[in-house]
Tab-separated table of C-alpha atoms and ligand atoms in Angstrom:
chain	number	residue	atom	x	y	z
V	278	UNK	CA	-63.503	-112.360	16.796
V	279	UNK	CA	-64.027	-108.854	14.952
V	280	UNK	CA	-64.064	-109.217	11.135
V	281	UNK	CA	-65.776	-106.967	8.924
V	282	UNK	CA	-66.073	-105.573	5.134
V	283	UNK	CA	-65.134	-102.640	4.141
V	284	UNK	CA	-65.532	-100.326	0.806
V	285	UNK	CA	-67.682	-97.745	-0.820
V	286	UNK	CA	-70.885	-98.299	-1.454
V	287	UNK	CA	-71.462	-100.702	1.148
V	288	UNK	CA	-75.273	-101.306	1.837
V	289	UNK	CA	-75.647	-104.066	-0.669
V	290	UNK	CA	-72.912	-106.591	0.732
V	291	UNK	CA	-73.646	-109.940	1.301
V	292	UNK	CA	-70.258	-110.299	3.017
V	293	UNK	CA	-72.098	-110.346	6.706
V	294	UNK	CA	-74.398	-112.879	6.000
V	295	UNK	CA	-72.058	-115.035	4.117
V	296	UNK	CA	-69.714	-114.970	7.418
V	297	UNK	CA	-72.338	-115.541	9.964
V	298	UNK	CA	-73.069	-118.708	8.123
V	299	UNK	CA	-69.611	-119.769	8.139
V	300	UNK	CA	-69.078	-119.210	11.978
V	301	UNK	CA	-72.702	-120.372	12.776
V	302	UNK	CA	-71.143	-124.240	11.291
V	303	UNK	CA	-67.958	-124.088	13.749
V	304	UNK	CA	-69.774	-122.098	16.750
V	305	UNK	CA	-67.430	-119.107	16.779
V	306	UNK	CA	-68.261	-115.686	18.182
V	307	UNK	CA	-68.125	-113.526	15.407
V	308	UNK	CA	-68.947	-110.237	14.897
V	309	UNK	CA	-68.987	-108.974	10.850
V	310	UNK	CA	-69.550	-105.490	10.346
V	311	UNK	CA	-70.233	-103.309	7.151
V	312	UNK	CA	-68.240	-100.618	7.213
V	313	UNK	CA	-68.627	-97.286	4.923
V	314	UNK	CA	-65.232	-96.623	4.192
V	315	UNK	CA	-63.924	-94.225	0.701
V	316	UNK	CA	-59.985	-94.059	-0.502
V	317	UNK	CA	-59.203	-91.082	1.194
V	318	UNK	CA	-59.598	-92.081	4.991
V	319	UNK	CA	-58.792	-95.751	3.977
V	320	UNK	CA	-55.548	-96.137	5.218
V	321	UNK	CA	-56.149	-94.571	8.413
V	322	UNK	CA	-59.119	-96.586	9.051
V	323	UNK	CA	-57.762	-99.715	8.572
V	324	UNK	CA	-54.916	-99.296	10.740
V	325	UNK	CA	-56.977	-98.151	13.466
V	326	UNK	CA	-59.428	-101.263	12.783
V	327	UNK	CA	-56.523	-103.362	13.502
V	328	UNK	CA	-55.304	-101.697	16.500
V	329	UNK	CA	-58.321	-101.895	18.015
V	330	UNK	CA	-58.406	-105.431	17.924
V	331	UNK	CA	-59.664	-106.556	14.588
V	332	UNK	CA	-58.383	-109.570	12.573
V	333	UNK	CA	-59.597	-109.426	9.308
V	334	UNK	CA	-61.566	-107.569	6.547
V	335	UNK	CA	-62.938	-108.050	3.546
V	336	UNK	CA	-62.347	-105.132	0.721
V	337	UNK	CA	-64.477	-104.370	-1.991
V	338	UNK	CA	-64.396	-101.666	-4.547
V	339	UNK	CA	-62.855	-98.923	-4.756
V	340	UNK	CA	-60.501	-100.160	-1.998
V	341	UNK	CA	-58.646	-103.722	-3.773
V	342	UNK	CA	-55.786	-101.121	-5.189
V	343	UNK	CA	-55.167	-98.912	-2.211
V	344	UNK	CA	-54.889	-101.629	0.814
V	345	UNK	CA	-52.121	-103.111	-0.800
V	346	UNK	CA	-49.855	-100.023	0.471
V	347	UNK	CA	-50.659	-100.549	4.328
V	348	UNK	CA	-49.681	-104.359	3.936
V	349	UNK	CA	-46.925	-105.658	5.293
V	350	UNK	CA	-47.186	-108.592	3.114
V	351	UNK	CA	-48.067	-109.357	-0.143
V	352	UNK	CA	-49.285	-112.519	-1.297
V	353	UNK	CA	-47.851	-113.780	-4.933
V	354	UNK	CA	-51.524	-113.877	-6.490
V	355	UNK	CA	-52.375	-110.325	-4.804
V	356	UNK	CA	-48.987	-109.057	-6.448
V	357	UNK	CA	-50.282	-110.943	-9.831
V	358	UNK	CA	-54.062	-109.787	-9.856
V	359	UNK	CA	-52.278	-106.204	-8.319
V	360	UNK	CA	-55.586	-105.870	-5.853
V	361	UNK	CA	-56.241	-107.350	-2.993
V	362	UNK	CA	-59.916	-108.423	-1.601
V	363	UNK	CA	-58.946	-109.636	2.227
V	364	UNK	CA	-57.038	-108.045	4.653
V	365	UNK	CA	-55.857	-110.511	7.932
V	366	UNK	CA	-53.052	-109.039	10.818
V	367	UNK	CA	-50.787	-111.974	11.386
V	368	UNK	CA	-47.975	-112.152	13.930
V	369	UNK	CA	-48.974	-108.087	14.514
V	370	UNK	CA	-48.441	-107.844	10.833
V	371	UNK	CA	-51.007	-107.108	7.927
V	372	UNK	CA	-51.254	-109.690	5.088
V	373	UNK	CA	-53.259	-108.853	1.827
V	374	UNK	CA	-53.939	-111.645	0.190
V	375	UNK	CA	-56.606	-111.972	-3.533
V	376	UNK	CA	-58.608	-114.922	-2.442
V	377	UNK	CA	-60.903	-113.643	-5.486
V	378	UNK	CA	-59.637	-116.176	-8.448
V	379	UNK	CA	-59.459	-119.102	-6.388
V	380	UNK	CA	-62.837	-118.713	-5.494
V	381	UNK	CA	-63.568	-118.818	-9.144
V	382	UNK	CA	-61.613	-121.723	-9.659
V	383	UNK	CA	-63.274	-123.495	-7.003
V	384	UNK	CA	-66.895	-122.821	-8.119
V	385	UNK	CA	-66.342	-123.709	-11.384
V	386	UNK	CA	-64.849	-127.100	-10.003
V	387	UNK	CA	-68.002	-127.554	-8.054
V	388	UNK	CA	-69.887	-126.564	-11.582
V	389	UNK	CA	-68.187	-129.019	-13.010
V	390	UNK	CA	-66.958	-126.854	-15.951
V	391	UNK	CA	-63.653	-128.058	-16.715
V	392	UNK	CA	-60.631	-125.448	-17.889
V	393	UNK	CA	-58.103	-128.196	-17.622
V	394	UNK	CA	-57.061	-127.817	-22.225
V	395	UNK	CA	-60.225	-125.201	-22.870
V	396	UNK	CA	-60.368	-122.417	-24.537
V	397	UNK	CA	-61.004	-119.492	-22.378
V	398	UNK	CA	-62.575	-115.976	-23.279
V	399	UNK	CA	-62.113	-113.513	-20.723
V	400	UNK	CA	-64.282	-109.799	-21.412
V	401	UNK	CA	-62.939	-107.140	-19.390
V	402	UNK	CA	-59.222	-105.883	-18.426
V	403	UNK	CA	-60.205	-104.404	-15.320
V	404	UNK	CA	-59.147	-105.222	-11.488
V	405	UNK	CA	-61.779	-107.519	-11.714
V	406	UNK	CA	-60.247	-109.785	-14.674
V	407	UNK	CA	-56.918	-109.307	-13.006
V	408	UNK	CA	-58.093	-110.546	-9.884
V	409	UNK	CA	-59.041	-114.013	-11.576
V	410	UNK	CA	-56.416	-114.953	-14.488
V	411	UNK	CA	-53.684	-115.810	-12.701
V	412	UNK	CA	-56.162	-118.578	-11.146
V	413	UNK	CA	-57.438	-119.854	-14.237
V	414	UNK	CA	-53.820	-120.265	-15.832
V	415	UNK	CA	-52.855	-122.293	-12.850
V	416	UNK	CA	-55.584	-124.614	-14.072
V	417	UNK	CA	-53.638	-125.179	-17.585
V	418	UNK	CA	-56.087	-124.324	-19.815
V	419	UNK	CA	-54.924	-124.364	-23.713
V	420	UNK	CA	-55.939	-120.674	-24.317
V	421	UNK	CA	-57.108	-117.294	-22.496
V	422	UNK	CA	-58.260	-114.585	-24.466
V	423	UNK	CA	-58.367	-111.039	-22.328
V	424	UNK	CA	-60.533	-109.202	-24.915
V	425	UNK	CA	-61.167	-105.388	-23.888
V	426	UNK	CA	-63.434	-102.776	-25.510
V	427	UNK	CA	-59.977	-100.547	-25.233
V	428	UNK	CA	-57.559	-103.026	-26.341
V	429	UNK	CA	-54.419	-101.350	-24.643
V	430	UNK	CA	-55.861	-102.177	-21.131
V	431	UNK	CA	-56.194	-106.035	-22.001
V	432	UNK	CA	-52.769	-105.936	-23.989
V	433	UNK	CA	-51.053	-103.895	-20.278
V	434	UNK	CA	-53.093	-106.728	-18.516
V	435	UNK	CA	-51.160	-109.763	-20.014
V	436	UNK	CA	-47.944	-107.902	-19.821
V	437	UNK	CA	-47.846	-107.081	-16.059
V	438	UNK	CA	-49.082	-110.731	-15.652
V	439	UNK	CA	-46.722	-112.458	-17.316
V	440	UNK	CA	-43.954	-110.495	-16.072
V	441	UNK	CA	-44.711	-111.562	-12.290
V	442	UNK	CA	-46.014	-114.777	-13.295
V	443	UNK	CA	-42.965	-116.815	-14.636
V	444	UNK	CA	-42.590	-120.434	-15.989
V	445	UNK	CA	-46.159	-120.895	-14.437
V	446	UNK	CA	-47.918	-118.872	-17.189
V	447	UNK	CA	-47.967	-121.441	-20.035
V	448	UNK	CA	-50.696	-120.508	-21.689
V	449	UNK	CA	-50.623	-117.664	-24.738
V	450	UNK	CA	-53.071	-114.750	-24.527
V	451	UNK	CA	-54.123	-113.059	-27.546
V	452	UNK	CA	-55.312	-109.368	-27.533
V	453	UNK	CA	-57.977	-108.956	-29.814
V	454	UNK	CA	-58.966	-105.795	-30.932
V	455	UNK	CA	-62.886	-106.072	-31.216
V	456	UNK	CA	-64.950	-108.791	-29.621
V	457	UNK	CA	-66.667	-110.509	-32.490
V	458	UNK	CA	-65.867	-113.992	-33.515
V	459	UNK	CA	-64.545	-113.056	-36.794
V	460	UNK	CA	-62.088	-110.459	-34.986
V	461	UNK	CA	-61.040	-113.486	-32.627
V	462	UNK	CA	-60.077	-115.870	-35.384
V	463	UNK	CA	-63.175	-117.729	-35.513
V	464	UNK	CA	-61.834	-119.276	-32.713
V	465	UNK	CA	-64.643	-120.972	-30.566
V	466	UNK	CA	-64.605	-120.689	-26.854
V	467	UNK	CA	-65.339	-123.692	-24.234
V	468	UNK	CA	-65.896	-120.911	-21.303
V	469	UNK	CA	-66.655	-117.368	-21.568
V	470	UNK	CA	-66.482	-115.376	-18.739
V	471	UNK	CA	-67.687	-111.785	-18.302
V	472	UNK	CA	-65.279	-109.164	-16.230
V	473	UNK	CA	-66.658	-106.216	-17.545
V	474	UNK	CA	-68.512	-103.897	-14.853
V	475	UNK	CA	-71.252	-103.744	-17.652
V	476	UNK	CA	-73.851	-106.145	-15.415
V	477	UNK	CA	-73.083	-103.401	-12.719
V	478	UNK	CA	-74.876	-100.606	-15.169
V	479	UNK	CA	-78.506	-99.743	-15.350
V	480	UNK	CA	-77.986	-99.454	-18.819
V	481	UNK	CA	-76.033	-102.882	-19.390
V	482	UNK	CA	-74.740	-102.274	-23.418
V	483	UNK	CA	-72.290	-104.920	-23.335
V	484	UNK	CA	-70.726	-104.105	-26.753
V	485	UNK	CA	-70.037	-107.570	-27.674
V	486	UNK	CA	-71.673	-109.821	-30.278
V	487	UNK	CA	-73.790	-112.329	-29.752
V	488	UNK	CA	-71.261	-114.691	-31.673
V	489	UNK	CA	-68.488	-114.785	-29.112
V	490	UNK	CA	-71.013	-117.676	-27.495
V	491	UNK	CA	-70.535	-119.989	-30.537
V	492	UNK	CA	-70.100	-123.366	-29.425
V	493	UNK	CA	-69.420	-122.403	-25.712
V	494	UNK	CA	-70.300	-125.377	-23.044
V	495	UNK	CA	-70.579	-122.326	-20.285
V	496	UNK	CA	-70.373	-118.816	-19.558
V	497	UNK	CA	-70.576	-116.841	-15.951
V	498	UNK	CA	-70.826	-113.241	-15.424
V	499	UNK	CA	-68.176	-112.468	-12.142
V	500	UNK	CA	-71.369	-110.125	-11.014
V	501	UNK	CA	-74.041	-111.789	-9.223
V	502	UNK	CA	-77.683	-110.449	-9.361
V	503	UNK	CA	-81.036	-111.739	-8.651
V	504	UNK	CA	-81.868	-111.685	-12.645
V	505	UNK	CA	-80.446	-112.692	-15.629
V	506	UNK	CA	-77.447	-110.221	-16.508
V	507	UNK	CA	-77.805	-108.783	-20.610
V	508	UNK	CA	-74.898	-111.462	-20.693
V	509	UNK	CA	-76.392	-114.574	-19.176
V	510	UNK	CA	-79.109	-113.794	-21.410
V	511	UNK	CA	-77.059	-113.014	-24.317
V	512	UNK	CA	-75.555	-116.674	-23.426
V	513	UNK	CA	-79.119	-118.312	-22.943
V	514	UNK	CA	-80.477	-117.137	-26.460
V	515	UNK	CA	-77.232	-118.682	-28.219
V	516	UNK	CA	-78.172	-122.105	-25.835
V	517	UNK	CA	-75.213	-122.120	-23.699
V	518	UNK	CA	-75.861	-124.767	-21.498
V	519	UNK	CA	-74.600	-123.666	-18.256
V	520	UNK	CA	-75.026	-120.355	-17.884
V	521	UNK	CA	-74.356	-118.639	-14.164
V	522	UNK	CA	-73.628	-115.248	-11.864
V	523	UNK	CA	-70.876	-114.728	-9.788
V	524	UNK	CA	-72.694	-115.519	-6.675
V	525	UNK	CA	-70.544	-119.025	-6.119
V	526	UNK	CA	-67.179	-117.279	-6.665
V	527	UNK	CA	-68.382	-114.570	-4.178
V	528	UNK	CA	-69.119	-117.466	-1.774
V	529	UNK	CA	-66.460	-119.475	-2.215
V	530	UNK	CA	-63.594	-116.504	-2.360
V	531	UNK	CA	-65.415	-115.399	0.853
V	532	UNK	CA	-64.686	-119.355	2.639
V	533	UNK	CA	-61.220	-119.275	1.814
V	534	UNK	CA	-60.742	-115.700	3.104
V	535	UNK	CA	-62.922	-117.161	6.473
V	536	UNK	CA	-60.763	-120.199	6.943
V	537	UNK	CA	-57.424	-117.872	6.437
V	538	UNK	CA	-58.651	-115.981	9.250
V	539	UNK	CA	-60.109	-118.428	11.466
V	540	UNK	CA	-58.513	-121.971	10.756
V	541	UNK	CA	-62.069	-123.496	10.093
V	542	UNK	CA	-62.952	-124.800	6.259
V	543	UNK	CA	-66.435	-123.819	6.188
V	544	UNK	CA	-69.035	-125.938	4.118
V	545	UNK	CA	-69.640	-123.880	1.260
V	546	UNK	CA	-73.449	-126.110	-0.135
V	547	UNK	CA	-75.754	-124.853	1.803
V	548	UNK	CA	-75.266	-120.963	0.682
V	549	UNK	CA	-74.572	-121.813	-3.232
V	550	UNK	CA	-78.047	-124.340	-2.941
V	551	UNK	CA	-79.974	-121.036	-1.558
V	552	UNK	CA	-79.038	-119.045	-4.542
V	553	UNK	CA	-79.955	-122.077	-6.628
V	554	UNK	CA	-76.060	-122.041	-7.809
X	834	LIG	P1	-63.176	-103.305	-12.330
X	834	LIG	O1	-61.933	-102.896	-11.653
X	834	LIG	O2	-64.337	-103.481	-11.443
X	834	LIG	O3	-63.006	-104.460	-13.239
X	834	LIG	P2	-62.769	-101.201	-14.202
X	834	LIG	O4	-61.334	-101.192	-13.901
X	834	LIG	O5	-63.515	-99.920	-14.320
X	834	LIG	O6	-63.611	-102.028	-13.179
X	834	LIG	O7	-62.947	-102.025	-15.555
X	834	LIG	C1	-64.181	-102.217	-16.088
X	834	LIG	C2	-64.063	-103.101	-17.314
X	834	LIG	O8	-65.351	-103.243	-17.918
X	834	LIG	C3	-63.165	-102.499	-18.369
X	834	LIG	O9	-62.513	-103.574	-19.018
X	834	LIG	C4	-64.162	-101.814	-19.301
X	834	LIG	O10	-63.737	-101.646	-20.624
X	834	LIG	P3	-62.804	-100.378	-21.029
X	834	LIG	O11	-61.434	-100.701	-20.535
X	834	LIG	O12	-62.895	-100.319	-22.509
X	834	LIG	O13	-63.428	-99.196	-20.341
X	834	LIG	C5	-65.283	-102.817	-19.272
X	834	LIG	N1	-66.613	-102.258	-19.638
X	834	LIG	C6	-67.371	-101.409	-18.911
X	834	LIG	N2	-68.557	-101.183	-19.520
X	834	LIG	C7	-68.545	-101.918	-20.682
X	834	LIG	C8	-69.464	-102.125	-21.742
X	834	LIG	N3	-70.657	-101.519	-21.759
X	834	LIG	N4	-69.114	-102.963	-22.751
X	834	LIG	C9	-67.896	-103.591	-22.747
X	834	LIG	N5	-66.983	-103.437	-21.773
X	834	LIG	C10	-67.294	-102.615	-20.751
C-alpha cells in the first residue's frame, strides 16, 4: 500500500511515523513516504503519484489550496474549509477530502472539553481556521468568534462559510475588530483556540491581550511543538486549566484520513499518551 505526505518544507513531518503506527496495529504493508513537493510541479506530481500506483497522500502547507483543482471530488467540509489536507484515488478517481476539523473535534472529545452551548474564540482567519470551523459548528456551540489581526479576512471567512454551509450553521459569528476583551464585548470565552501561524514564528508576537483568557476552562494552539507556544503560556499565566498543542488534532485528523484509505479505525491512545496529550 503506497501512501505518503506531501508539501513544502517537509523534513519536520510526523505524518510517517504517525502512519506506521497505525498500520503496525492492523499488520498492513505500508510504505509512507515524505515527499518534497512546491506549488508549481504539484499538480503534475500528484497525478503521476497516482498513476504509479499510489492511494493516498497527506498535504500540508502550501499545497491544502492547490490539490483541490486535480480532484475529481470534493468533499462538503473540503468545499467549506476551501483546503484540503488528504488526497485518496477511489474507483480511479481522486477524492480530496479536509479530515483536519474533525480531528479537532475528536481530540477535544477525548479532552473532554465540551463545545456542545460554549462560547468559542477562534484567533486566526487563515486556511488553518477555515479548515476547523465548519467542525466546531457541527458541534452546536452557542457562539464562535473568528477574530483576525486584519479584520476583513475573518469577516470574508464567515461569509464564504456560511454561504456553503446552510441551515447547519446555527451559530452567529461576530467579527471583532481588535482582540482585547473590551473590543469583544466583555464577552468571556469557554474555549479559545489559536489559528494564527504566530506559534510557527521564531519571533511568536501574538498581538493579542492577555485578557481574551478571562474565565476560559481551555485553550489549544492548532500548532504542536515540543514547548509551550507564547499562547499556551499566555493561557497558563491567566490559569487556564487545560491548556494544549495541536499534536492530538494532528493525530487524530491523521486516523481518520488512515481509515478512509485503508478501512481500518486505528487506536488513536497510544500516540496522544507519548506526547503526554
Ligand atoms: P494558514 O493558512 O496557515 O492559517 P495564513 O493564511 O498565512 O496561514 O494565515 C495566518 C493567520 O495568522 C492570519 O490570520 C494572520 O493574521 P493576518 O490575516 O492579520 O495576517 C495570523 N497571524 C500571523 N501572525 C500573527 C501574529 N503575530 N499575531 C496575530 N495574528 C497573526
Amino acid at each position: 500500500m503506497k501512501l505518503g505526505v506531501i508539501g513544502s518544507p517537509i523534513e519536520h513531518s510526523k505524518s510517517p511515523e504517525i502512519h506506521t503506527n497505525f498500520a503496525n496495529q492492523f499488520d498492513l504493508d505500508l510504505v509512507f513516504e515524505k515527499y518534497l513537493v512546491g506549488k508549481d510541479e504539484c499538480l503534475e506530481w500528484v497525478k503521476s503519484f497516482f498513476e504509479s500506483g499510489g492511494l493516498g497522500l497527506s498535504v500540508t502547507l502550501p499545497l491544502k489550496e492547490v490539490v483541490l483543482e486535480i480532484a475529481d471530488d470534493i468533499s462538503l467540509r473540503a468545499k467549506q474549509a476551501a483546503a484540503a489536507n488528504m488526497l485518496f484515488l477511489k474507483d480511479g478517481k481522486i477524492f480530496a477530502d479536509c479530515t483536519d476539523g474533525l480531528g479537532l473535534v475528536t481530540d477535544l472529545k477525548t479532552k473532554e472539553i465540551d463545545i456542545f452551548n460554549k462560547k468559542i474564540l477562534i484567533l486566526g482567519a487563515g486556511g488553518a481556521a477555515k479548515g476547523i470551523v465548519p467542525s466546531l459548528l457541527n458541534g452546536n456551540p452557542k457562539q464562535v468568534i473568528v477574530a483576525n489581526r486584519t479584520p476583513e479576512k475573518a469577516i470574508e471567512l464567515v461569509a464564504q462559510i456560511q454561504e456553503l454551509g446552510g441551515s447547519q450553521l446555527k451559530s452567529s459569528i461576530l467579527m471583532p475588530s481588535s482582540l482585547t476583551l473590551d473590543n469583544l464585548e466583555n464577552t468571556s470565552f469557554d474555549l479559545v483556540i489559536n489559528a494564527t501561524s504566530a506559534s510557527t514564528l521564531a519571533d511568536q508576537n501574538l498581538e493579542v491581550d492577555s485578557s481574551i483568557f478571562k474565565g476560559a476552562a481551555a485553550a489549544l494552539d492548532l500548532y504542536y511543538s515540543q514547548t509551550d507556544t507564547l499562547f499556551m503560556q499566555m493561557a497558563k499565566e491567566q490559569s487556564v486549566a487545560k491548556v494544549y498543542d495541536g499534536w492530538g488534532m494532528l493525530v487524530e485528523q491523521a486516523a481518520e484520513s488512515f481509515s478512509q484509505w485503508t478501512g481500518f479505525k486505528p487506536d488513536t491512545s497510544g500516540l496522544l499518551e507519548s506526547r503526554g496529550a
